[in-house]
Each structure stands twice: as structure tokens, then as C-alpha cells.
Short mmCIF file of N, CA and C in Angstrom, two decimals:
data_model
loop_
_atom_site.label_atom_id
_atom_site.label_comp_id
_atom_site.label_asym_id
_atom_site.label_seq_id
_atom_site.Cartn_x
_atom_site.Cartn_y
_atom_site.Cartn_z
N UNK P 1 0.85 -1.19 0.00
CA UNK P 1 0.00 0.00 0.00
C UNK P 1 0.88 1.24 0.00
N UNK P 2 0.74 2.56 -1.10
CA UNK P 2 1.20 3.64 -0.64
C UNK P 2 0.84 4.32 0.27
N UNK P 3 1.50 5.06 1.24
CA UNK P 3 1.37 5.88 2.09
C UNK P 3 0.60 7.08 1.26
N UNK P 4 1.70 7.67 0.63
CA UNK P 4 1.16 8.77 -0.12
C UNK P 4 0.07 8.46 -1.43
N UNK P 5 -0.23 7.81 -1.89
CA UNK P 5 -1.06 7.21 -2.91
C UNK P 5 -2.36 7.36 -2.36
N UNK P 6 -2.71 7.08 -1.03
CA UNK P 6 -3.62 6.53 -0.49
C UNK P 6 -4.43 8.08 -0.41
N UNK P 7 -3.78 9.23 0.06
CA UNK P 7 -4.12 10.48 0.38
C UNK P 7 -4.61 10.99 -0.41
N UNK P 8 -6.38 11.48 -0.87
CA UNK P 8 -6.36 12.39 -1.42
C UNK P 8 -5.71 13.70 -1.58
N UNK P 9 -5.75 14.37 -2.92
CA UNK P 9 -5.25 15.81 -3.00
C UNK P 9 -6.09 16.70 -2.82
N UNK P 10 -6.19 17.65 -1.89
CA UNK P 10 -7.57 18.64 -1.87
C UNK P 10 -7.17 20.34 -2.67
N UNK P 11 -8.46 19.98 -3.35
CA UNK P 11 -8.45 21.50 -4.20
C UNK P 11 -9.11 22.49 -3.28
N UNK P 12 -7.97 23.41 -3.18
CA UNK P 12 -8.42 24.26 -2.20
C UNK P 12 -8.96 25.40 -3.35
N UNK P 13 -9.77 26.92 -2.56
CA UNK P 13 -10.23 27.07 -3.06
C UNK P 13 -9.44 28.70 -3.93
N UNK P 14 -10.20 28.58 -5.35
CA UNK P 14 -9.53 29.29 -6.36
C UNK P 14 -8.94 28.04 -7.55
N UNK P 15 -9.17 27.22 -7.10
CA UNK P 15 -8.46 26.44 -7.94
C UNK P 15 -9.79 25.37 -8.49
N UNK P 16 -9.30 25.04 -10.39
CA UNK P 16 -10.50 24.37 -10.71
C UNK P 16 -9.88 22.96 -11.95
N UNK P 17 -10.12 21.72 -10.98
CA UNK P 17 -9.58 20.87 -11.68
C UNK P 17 -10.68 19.54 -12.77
N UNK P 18 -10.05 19.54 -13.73
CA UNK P 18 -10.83 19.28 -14.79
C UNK P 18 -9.93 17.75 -15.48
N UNK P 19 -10.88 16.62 -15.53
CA UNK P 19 -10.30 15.25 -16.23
C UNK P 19 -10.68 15.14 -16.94
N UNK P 20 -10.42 14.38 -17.94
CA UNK P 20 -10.07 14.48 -19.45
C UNK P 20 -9.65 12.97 -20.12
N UNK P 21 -10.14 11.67 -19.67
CA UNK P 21 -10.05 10.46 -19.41
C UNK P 21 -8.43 10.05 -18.51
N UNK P 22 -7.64 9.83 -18.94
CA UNK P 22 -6.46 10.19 -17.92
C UNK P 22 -5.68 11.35 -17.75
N UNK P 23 -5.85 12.40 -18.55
CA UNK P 23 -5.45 13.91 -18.60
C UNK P 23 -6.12 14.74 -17.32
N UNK P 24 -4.93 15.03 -16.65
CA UNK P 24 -5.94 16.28 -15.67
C UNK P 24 -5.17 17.55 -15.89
N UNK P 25 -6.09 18.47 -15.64
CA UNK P 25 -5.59 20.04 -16.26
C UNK P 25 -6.03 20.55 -14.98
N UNK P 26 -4.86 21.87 -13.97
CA UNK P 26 -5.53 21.95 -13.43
C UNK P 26 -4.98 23.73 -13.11
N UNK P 27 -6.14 24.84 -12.62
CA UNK P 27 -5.91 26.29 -13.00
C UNK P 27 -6.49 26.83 -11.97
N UNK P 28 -5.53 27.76 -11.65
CA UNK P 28 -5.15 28.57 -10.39
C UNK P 28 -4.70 29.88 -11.06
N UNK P 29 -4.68 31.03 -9.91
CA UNK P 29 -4.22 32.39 -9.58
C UNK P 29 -3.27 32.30 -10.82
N UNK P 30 -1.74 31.40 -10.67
CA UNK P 30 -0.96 31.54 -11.30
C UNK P 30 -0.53 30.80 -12.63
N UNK P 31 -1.56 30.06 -12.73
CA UNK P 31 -1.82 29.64 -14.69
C UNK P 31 -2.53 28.55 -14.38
N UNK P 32 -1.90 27.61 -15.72
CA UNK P 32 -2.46 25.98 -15.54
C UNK P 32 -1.46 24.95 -15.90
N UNK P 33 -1.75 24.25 -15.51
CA UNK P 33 -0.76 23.03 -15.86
C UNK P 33 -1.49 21.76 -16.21
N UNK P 34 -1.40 20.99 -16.82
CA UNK P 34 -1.77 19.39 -17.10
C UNK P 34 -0.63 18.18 -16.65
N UNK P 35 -1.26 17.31 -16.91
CA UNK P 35 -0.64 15.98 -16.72
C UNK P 35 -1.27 14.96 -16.91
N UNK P 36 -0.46 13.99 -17.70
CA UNK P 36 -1.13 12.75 -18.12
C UNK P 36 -0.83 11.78 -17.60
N UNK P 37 -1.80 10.92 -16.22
CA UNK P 37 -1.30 10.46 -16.16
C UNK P 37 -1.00 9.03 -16.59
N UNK P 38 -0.38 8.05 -16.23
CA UNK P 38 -0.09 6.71 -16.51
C UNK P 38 -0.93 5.83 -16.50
N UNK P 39 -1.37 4.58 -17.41
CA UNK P 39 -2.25 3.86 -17.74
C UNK P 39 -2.38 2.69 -16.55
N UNK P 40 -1.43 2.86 -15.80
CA UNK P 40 -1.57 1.76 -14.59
C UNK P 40 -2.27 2.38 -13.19
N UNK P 41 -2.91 3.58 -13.21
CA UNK P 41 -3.72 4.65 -12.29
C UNK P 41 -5.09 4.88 -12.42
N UNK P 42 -5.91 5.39 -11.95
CA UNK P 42 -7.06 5.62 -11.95
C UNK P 42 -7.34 6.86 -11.53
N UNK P 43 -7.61 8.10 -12.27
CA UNK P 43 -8.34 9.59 -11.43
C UNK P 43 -8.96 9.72 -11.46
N UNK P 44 -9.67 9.97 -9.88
CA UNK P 44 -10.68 10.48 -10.21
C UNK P 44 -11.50 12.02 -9.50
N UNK P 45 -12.09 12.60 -9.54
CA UNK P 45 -12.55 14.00 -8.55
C UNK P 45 -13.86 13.87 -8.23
N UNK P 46 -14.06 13.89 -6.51
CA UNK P 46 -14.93 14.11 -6.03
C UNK P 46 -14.77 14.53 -5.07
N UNK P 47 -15.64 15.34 -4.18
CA UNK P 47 -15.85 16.23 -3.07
C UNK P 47 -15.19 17.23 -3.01
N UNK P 48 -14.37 17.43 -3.52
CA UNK P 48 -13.40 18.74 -3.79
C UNK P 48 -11.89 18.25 -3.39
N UNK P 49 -11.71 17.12 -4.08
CA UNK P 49 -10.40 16.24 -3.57
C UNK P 49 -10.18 15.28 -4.73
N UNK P 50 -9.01 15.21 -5.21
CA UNK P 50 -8.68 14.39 -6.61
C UNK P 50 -7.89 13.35 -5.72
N UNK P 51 -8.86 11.90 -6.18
CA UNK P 51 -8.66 10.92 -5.59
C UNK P 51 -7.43 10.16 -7.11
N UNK P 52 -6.64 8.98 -6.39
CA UNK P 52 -5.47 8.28 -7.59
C UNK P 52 -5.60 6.47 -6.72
N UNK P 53 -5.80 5.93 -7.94
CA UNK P 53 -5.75 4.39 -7.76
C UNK P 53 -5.36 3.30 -8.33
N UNK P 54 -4.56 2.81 -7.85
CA UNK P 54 -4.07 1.75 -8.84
C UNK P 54 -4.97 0.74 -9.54
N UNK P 55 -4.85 0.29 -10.93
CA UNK P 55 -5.59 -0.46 -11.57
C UNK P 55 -4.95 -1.88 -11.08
N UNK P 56 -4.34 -2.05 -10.88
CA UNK P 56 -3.93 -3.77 -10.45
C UNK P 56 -2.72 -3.48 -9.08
N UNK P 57 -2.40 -5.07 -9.09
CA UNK P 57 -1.27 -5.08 -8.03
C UNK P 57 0.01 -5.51 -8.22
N UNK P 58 0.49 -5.11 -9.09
CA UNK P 58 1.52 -5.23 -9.78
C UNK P 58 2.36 -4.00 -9.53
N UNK P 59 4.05 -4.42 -9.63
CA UNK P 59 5.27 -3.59 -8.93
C UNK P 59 4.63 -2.25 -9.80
N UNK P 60 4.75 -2.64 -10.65
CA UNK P 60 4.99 -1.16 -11.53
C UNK P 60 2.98 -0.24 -11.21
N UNK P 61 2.68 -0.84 -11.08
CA UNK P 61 0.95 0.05 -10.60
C UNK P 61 1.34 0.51 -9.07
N UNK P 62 1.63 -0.09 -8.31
CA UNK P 62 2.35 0.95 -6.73
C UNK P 62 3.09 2.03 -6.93
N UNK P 63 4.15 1.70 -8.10
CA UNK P 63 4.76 2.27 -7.89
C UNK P 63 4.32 3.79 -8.51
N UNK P 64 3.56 3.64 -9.97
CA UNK P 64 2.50 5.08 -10.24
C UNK P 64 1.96 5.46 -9.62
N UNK P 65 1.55 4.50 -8.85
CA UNK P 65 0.60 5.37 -7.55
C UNK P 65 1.30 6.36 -7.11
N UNK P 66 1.85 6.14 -6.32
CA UNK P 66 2.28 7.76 -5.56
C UNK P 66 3.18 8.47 -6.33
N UNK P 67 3.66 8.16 -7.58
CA UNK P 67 3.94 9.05 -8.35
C UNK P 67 3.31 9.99 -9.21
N UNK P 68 2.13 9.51 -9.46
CA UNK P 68 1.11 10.28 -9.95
C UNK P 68 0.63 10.90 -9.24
N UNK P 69 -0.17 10.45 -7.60
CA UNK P 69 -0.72 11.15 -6.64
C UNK P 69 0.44 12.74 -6.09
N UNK P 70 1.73 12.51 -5.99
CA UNK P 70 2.71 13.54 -6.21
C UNK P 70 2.86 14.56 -7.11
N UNK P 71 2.78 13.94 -8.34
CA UNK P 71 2.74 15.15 -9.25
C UNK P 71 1.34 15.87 -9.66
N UNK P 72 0.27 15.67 -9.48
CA UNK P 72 -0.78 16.12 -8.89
C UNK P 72 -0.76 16.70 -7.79
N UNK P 73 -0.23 16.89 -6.58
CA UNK P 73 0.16 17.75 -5.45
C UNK P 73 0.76 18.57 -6.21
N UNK P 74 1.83 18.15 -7.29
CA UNK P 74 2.72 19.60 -7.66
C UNK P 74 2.03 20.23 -8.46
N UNK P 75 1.25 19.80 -9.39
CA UNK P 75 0.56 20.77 -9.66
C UNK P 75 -0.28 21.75 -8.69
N UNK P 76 -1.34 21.13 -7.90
CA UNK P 76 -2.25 21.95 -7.29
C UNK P 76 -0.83 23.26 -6.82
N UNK P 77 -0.17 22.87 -6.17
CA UNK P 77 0.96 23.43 -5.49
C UNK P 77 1.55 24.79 -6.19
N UNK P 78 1.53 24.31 -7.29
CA UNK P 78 2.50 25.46 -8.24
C UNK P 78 1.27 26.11 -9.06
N UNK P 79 0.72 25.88 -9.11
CA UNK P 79 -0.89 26.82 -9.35
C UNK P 79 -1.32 27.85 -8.44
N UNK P 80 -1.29 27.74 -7.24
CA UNK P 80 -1.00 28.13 -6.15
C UNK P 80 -0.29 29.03 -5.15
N UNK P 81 0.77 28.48 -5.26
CA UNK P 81 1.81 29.30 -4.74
C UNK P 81 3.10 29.59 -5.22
N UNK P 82 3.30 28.80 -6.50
CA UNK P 82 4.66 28.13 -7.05
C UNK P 82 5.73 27.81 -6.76
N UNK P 83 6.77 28.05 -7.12
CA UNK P 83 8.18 26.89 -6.71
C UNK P 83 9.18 27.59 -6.75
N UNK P 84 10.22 27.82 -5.93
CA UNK P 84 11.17 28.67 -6.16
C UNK P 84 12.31 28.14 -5.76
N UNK P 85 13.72 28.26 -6.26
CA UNK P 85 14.76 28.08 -5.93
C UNK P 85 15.78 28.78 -6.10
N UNK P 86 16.75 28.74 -4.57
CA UNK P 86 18.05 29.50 -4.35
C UNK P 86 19.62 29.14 -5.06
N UNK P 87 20.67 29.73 -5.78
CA UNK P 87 21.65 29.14 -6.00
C UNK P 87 22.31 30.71 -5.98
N UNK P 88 23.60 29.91 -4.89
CA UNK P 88 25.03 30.86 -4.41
C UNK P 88 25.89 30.61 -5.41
N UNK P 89 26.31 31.57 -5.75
CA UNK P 89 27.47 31.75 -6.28
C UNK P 89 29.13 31.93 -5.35
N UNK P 90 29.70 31.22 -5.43
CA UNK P 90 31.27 31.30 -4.79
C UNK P 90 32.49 31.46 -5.07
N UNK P 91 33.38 32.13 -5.26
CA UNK P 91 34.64 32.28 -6.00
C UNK P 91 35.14 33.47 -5.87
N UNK P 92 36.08 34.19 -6.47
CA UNK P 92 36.47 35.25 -6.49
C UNK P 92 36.37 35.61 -8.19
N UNK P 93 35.56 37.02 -8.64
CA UNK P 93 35.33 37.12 -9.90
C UNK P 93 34.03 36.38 -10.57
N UNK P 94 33.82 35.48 -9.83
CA UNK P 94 32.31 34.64 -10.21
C UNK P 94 30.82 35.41 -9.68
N UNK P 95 30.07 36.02 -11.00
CA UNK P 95 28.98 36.47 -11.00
C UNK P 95 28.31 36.10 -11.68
N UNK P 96 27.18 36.72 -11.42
CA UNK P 96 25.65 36.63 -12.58
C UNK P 96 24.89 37.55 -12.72
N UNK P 97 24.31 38.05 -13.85
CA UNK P 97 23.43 38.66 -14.58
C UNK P 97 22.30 38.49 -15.68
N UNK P 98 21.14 38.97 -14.78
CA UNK P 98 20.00 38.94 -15.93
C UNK P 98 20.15 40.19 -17.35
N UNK P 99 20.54 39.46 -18.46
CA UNK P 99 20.89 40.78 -19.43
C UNK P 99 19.45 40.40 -20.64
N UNK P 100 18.17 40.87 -20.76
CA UNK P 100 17.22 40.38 -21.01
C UNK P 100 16.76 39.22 -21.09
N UNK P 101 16.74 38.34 -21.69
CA UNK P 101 15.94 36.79 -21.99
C UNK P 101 17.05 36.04 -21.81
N UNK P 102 18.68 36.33 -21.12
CA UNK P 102 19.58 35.33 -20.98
C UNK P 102 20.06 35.39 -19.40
N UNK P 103 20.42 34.67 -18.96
CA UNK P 103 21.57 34.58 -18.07
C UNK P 103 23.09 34.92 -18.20
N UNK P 104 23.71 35.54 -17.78
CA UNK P 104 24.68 35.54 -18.25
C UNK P 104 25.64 35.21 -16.81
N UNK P 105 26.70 34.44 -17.05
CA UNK P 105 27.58 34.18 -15.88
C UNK P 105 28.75 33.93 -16.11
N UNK P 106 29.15 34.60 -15.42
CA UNK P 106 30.74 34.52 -15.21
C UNK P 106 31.67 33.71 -14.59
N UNK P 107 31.86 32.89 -14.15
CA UNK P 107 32.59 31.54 -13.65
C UNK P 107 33.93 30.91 -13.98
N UNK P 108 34.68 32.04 -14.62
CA UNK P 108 36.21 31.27 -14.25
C UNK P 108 36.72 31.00 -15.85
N UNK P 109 35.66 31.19 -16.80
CA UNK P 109 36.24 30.38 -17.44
C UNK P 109 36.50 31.70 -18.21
N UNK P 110 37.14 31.46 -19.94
CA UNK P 110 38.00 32.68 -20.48
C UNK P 110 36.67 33.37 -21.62
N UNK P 111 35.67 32.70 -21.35
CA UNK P 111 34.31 33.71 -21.84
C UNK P 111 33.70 33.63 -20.70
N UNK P 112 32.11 34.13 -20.80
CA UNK P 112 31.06 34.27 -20.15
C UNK P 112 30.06 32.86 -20.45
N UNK P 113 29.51 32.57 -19.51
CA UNK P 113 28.67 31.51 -19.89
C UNK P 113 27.19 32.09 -20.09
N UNK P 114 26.50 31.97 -21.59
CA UNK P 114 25.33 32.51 -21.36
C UNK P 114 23.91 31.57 -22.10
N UNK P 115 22.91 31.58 -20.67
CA UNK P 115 22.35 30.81 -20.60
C UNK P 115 20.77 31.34 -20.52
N UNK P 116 20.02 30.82 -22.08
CA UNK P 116 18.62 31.36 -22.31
C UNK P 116 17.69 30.96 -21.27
N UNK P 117 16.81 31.85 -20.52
CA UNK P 117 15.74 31.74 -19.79
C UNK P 117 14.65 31.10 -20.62
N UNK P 118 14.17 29.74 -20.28
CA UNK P 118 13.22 28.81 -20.87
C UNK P 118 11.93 29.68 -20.31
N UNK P 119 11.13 29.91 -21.30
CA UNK P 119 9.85 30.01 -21.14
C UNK P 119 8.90 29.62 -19.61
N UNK P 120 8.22 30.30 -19.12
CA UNK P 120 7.24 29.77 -17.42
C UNK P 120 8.69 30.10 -16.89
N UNK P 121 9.82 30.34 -16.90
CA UNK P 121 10.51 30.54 -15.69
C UNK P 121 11.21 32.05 -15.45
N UNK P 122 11.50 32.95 -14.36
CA UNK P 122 11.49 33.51 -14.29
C UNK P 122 13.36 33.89 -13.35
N UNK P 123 14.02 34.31 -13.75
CA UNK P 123 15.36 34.36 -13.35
C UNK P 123 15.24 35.59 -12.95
N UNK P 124 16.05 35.87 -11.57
CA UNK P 124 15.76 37.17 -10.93
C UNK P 124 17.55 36.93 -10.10
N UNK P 125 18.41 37.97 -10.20
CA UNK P 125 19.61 37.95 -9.79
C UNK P 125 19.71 39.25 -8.32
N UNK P 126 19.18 39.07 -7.62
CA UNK P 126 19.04 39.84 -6.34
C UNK P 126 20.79 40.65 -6.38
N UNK P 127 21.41 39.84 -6.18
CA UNK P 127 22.84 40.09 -5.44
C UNK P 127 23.51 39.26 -6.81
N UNK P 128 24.89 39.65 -7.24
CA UNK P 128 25.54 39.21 -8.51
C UNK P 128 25.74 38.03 -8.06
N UNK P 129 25.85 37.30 -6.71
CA UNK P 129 26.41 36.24 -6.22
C UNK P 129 24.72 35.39 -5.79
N UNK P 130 23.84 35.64 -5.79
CA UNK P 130 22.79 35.25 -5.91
C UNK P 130 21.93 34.74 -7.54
N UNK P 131 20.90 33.64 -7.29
CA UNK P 131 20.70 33.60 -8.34
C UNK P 131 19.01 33.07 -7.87
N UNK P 132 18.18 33.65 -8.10
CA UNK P 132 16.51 33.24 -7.75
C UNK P 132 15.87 32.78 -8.83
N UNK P 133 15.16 31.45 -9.24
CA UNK P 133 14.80 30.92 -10.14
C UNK P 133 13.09 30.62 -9.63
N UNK P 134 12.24 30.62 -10.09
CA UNK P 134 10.78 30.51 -9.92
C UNK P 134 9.93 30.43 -10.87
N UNK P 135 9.13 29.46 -10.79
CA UNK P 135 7.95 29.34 -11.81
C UNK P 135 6.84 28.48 -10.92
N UNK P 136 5.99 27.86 -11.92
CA UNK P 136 5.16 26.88 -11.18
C UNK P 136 4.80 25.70 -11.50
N UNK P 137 5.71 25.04 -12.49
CA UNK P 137 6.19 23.39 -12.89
C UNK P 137 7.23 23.27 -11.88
N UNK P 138 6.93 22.97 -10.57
CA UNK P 138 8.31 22.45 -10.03
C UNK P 138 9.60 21.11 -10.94
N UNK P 139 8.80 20.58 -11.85
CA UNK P 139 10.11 19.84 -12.19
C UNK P 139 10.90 20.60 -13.49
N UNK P 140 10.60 21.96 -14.20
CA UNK P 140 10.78 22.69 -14.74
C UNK P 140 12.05 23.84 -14.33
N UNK P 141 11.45 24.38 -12.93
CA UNK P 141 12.37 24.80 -12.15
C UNK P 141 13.44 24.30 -11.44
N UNK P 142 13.35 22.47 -11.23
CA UNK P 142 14.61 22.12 -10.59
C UNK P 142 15.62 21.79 -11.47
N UNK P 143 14.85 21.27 -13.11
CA UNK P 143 15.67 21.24 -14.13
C UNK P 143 16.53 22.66 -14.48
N UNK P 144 15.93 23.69 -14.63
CA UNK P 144 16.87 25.42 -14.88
C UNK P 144 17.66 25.19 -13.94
N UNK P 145 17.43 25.08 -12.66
CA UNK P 145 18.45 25.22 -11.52
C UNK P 145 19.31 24.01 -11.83
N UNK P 146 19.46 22.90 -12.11
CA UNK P 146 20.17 22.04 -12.10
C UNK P 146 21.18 22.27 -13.22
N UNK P 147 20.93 22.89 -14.31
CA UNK P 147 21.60 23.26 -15.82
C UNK P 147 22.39 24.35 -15.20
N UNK P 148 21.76 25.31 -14.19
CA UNK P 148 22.58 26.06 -14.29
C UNK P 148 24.07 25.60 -13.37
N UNK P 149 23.46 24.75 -11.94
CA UNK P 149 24.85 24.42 -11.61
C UNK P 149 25.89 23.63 -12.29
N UNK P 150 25.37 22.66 -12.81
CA UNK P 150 26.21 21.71 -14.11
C UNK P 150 27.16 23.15 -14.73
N UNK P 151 27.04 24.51 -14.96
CA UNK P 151 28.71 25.39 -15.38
C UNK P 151 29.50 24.75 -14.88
N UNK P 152 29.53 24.74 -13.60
CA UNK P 152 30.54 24.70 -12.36
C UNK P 152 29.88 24.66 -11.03
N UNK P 153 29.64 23.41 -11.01
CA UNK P 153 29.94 22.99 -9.73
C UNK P 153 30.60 22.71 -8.42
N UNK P 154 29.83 22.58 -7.51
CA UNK P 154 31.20 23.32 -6.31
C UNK P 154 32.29 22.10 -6.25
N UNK P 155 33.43 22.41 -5.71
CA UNK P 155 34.65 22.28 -5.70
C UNK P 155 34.47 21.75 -4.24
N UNK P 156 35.42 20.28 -3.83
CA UNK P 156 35.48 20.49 -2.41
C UNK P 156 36.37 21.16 -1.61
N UNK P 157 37.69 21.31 -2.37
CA UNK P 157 38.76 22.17 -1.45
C UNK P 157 38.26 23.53 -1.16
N UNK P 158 38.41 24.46 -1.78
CA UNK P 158 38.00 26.08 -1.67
C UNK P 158 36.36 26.40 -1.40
N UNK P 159 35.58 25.18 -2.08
CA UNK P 159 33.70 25.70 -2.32
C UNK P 159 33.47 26.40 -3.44
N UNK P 160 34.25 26.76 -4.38
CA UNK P 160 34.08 27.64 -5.94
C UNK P 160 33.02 26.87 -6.31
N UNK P 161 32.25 27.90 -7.17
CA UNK P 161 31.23 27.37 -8.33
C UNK P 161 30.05 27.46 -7.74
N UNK P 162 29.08 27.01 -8.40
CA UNK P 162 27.48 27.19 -7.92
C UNK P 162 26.56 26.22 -7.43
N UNK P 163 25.97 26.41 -6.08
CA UNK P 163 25.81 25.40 -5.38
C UNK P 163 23.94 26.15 -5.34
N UNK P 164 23.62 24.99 -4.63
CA UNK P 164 21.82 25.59 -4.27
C UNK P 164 22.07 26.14 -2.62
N UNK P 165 21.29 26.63 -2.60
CA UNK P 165 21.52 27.83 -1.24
C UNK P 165 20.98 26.91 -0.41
N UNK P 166 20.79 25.81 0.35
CA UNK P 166 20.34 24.55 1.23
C UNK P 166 21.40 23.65 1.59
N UNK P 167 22.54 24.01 0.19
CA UNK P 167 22.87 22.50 -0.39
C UNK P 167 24.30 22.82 1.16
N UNK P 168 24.85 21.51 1.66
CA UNK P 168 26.14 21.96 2.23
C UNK P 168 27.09 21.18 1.40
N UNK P 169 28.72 21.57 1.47
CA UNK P 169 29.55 20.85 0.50
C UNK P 169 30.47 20.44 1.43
N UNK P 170 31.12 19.00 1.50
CA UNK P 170 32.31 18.57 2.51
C UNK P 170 33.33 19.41 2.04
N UNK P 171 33.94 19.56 2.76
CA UNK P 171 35.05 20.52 2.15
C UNK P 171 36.48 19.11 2.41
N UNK P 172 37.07 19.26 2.07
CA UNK P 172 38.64 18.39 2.09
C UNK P 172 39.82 19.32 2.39
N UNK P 173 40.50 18.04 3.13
CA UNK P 173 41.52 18.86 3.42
C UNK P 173 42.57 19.08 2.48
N UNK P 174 43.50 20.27 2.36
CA UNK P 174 44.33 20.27 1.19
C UNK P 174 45.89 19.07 1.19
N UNK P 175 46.59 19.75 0.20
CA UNK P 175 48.09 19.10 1.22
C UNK P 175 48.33 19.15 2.54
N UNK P 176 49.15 18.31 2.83
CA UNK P 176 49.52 18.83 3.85
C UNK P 176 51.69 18.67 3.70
N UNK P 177 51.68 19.63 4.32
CA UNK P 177 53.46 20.05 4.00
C UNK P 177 54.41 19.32 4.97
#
């Protein structure tokens, strides 16, 4: 049995969710989103709560279960309130800038690294050493954030490069003389 599978999702209110034989679409304050889900699930909406069920008992039907019942939370979620994520910048000379529809960053290397803002997401550079990423596809936003640390990633000796603002890094010790 899933834990999380088992839980309905409740549509709170402002929000209006609509099925579509396994397609659910669902629209809030801050847009809409869909999802299709998987042929080994069952959706369905009633009482103001989108219920998810497995069609058999088989590994792979558990295991949609609460993967579907999840990404249905992310939707309601990012309809809602949306998704946001932090990434530090570390180094000496290592920055960032929003220069219209790109990213642009600076990281060590003998150009600039510059990196197009995908559509639904929204790049906001507070501090040059800051980097604020937000939309309301959370797996949209962890993908931008993840592309962007893949430049340069942190380092364990010094901590250089770009890390998520949560993340901690072991640090190592250097030589020793």
C-alpha cells in the first residue's frame, strides 16, 4: 500500500480541476498546468479532492501510484503558490546577470557563460552572487536550476562554483606540508 497514494489531494479554493479520461488540467491564480497520467492509475474527482488508484497489483501500478498522486500535489501546489529556488554563487570574480531573456555568468572560465531563460521561468539575480529561479512546474524549475549548476559545480577544497543555497559541501583537506 502507498502511504502517499492513499491520500487524497484537496483543491483548495480558487483552484479548478478538470479530467479528461487520464489527462488532468488543473488552474489557479498563477496559470495551468496538465498531466497525463499513466495507464496503470485511476483519477478520479470528487468532493473537492482528486482521488489516484491503482488499476492492479503489480510492482509497476504501486509504484505510479504515488507518483502520480505527487505530481498532482505539484501541480495543485504550483498553481498556487509556485516553486522557487536558491543558487550561491562562490569564488572570487564569479557572478551573474539577468541581461534580457539570458543569463549571463561569469565563472572562471575565459568567456562568459550565457544561458537562455526557458519560457514559465522567471530568473531574478538579487545580489551578482545570488541567483533566484521561480515558476510553477516544479520539475521545470529544478531542471533550470540544475543546468545552471552543471557550469561549475562546487569544488570540495576552496567551495568555488554554484551550489543551491540549502545544499552543504564537505570541504577536504588540502596538502599537507
Amino acid at each position: 500500500m502507498s502511504r502517499i497514494g492513499k491520500k487524497p489531494v484537496a483543491i483548495p479554493a480558487g483552484v479548478t480541476a478538470r479530467l479528461d479520461g487520464q489527462s488532468i488540467a488543473v488552474k489557479g491564480a498563477k496559470g495551468e498546468l496538465t498531466f497525463t497520467a499513466p495507464e496503470e492509475v485511476r483519477v478520479s474527482i470528487d468532493a473537492g479532492a482528486i482521488h489516484v488508484t491503482p488499476h492492479g497489483e503489480d510492482k509497476r501500478a504501486r509504484a505510479m501510484w504515488g507518483t502520480a498522486r505527487a505530481r498532482i500535489q505539484n501541480l495543485v501546489a504550483g498553481v498556487t503558490k509556485g516553486f522557487e529556488k536558491k543558487l550561491e554563487i562562490n569564488g572570487v570574480g564569479y557572478k551573474a546577470a539577468v541581461a534580457g531573456k539570458n543569463l549571463q555568468l561569469s565563472l572562471g572560465y575565459s568567456h562568459d557563460v550565457v544561458f537562455p531563460i526557458p519560457a514559465g521561468v522567471t530568473i531574478a539575480t538579487p545580489k551578482p552572487t545570488e541567483i533566484n529561479i521561480a515558476g510553477i512546474d516544479k520539475r521545470q524549475v529544478g531542471q533550470v536550476a540544475a543546468e545552471i549548476r552543471a557550469f561549475r559545480g562546487p569544488e570540495p577544497y576552496k567551495g568555488k562554483g554554484v551550489k543551491y543555497a540549502d545544499e552543504f559541501i564537505f570541504r577536504k583537506e588540502g596538502k599537507k606540508k
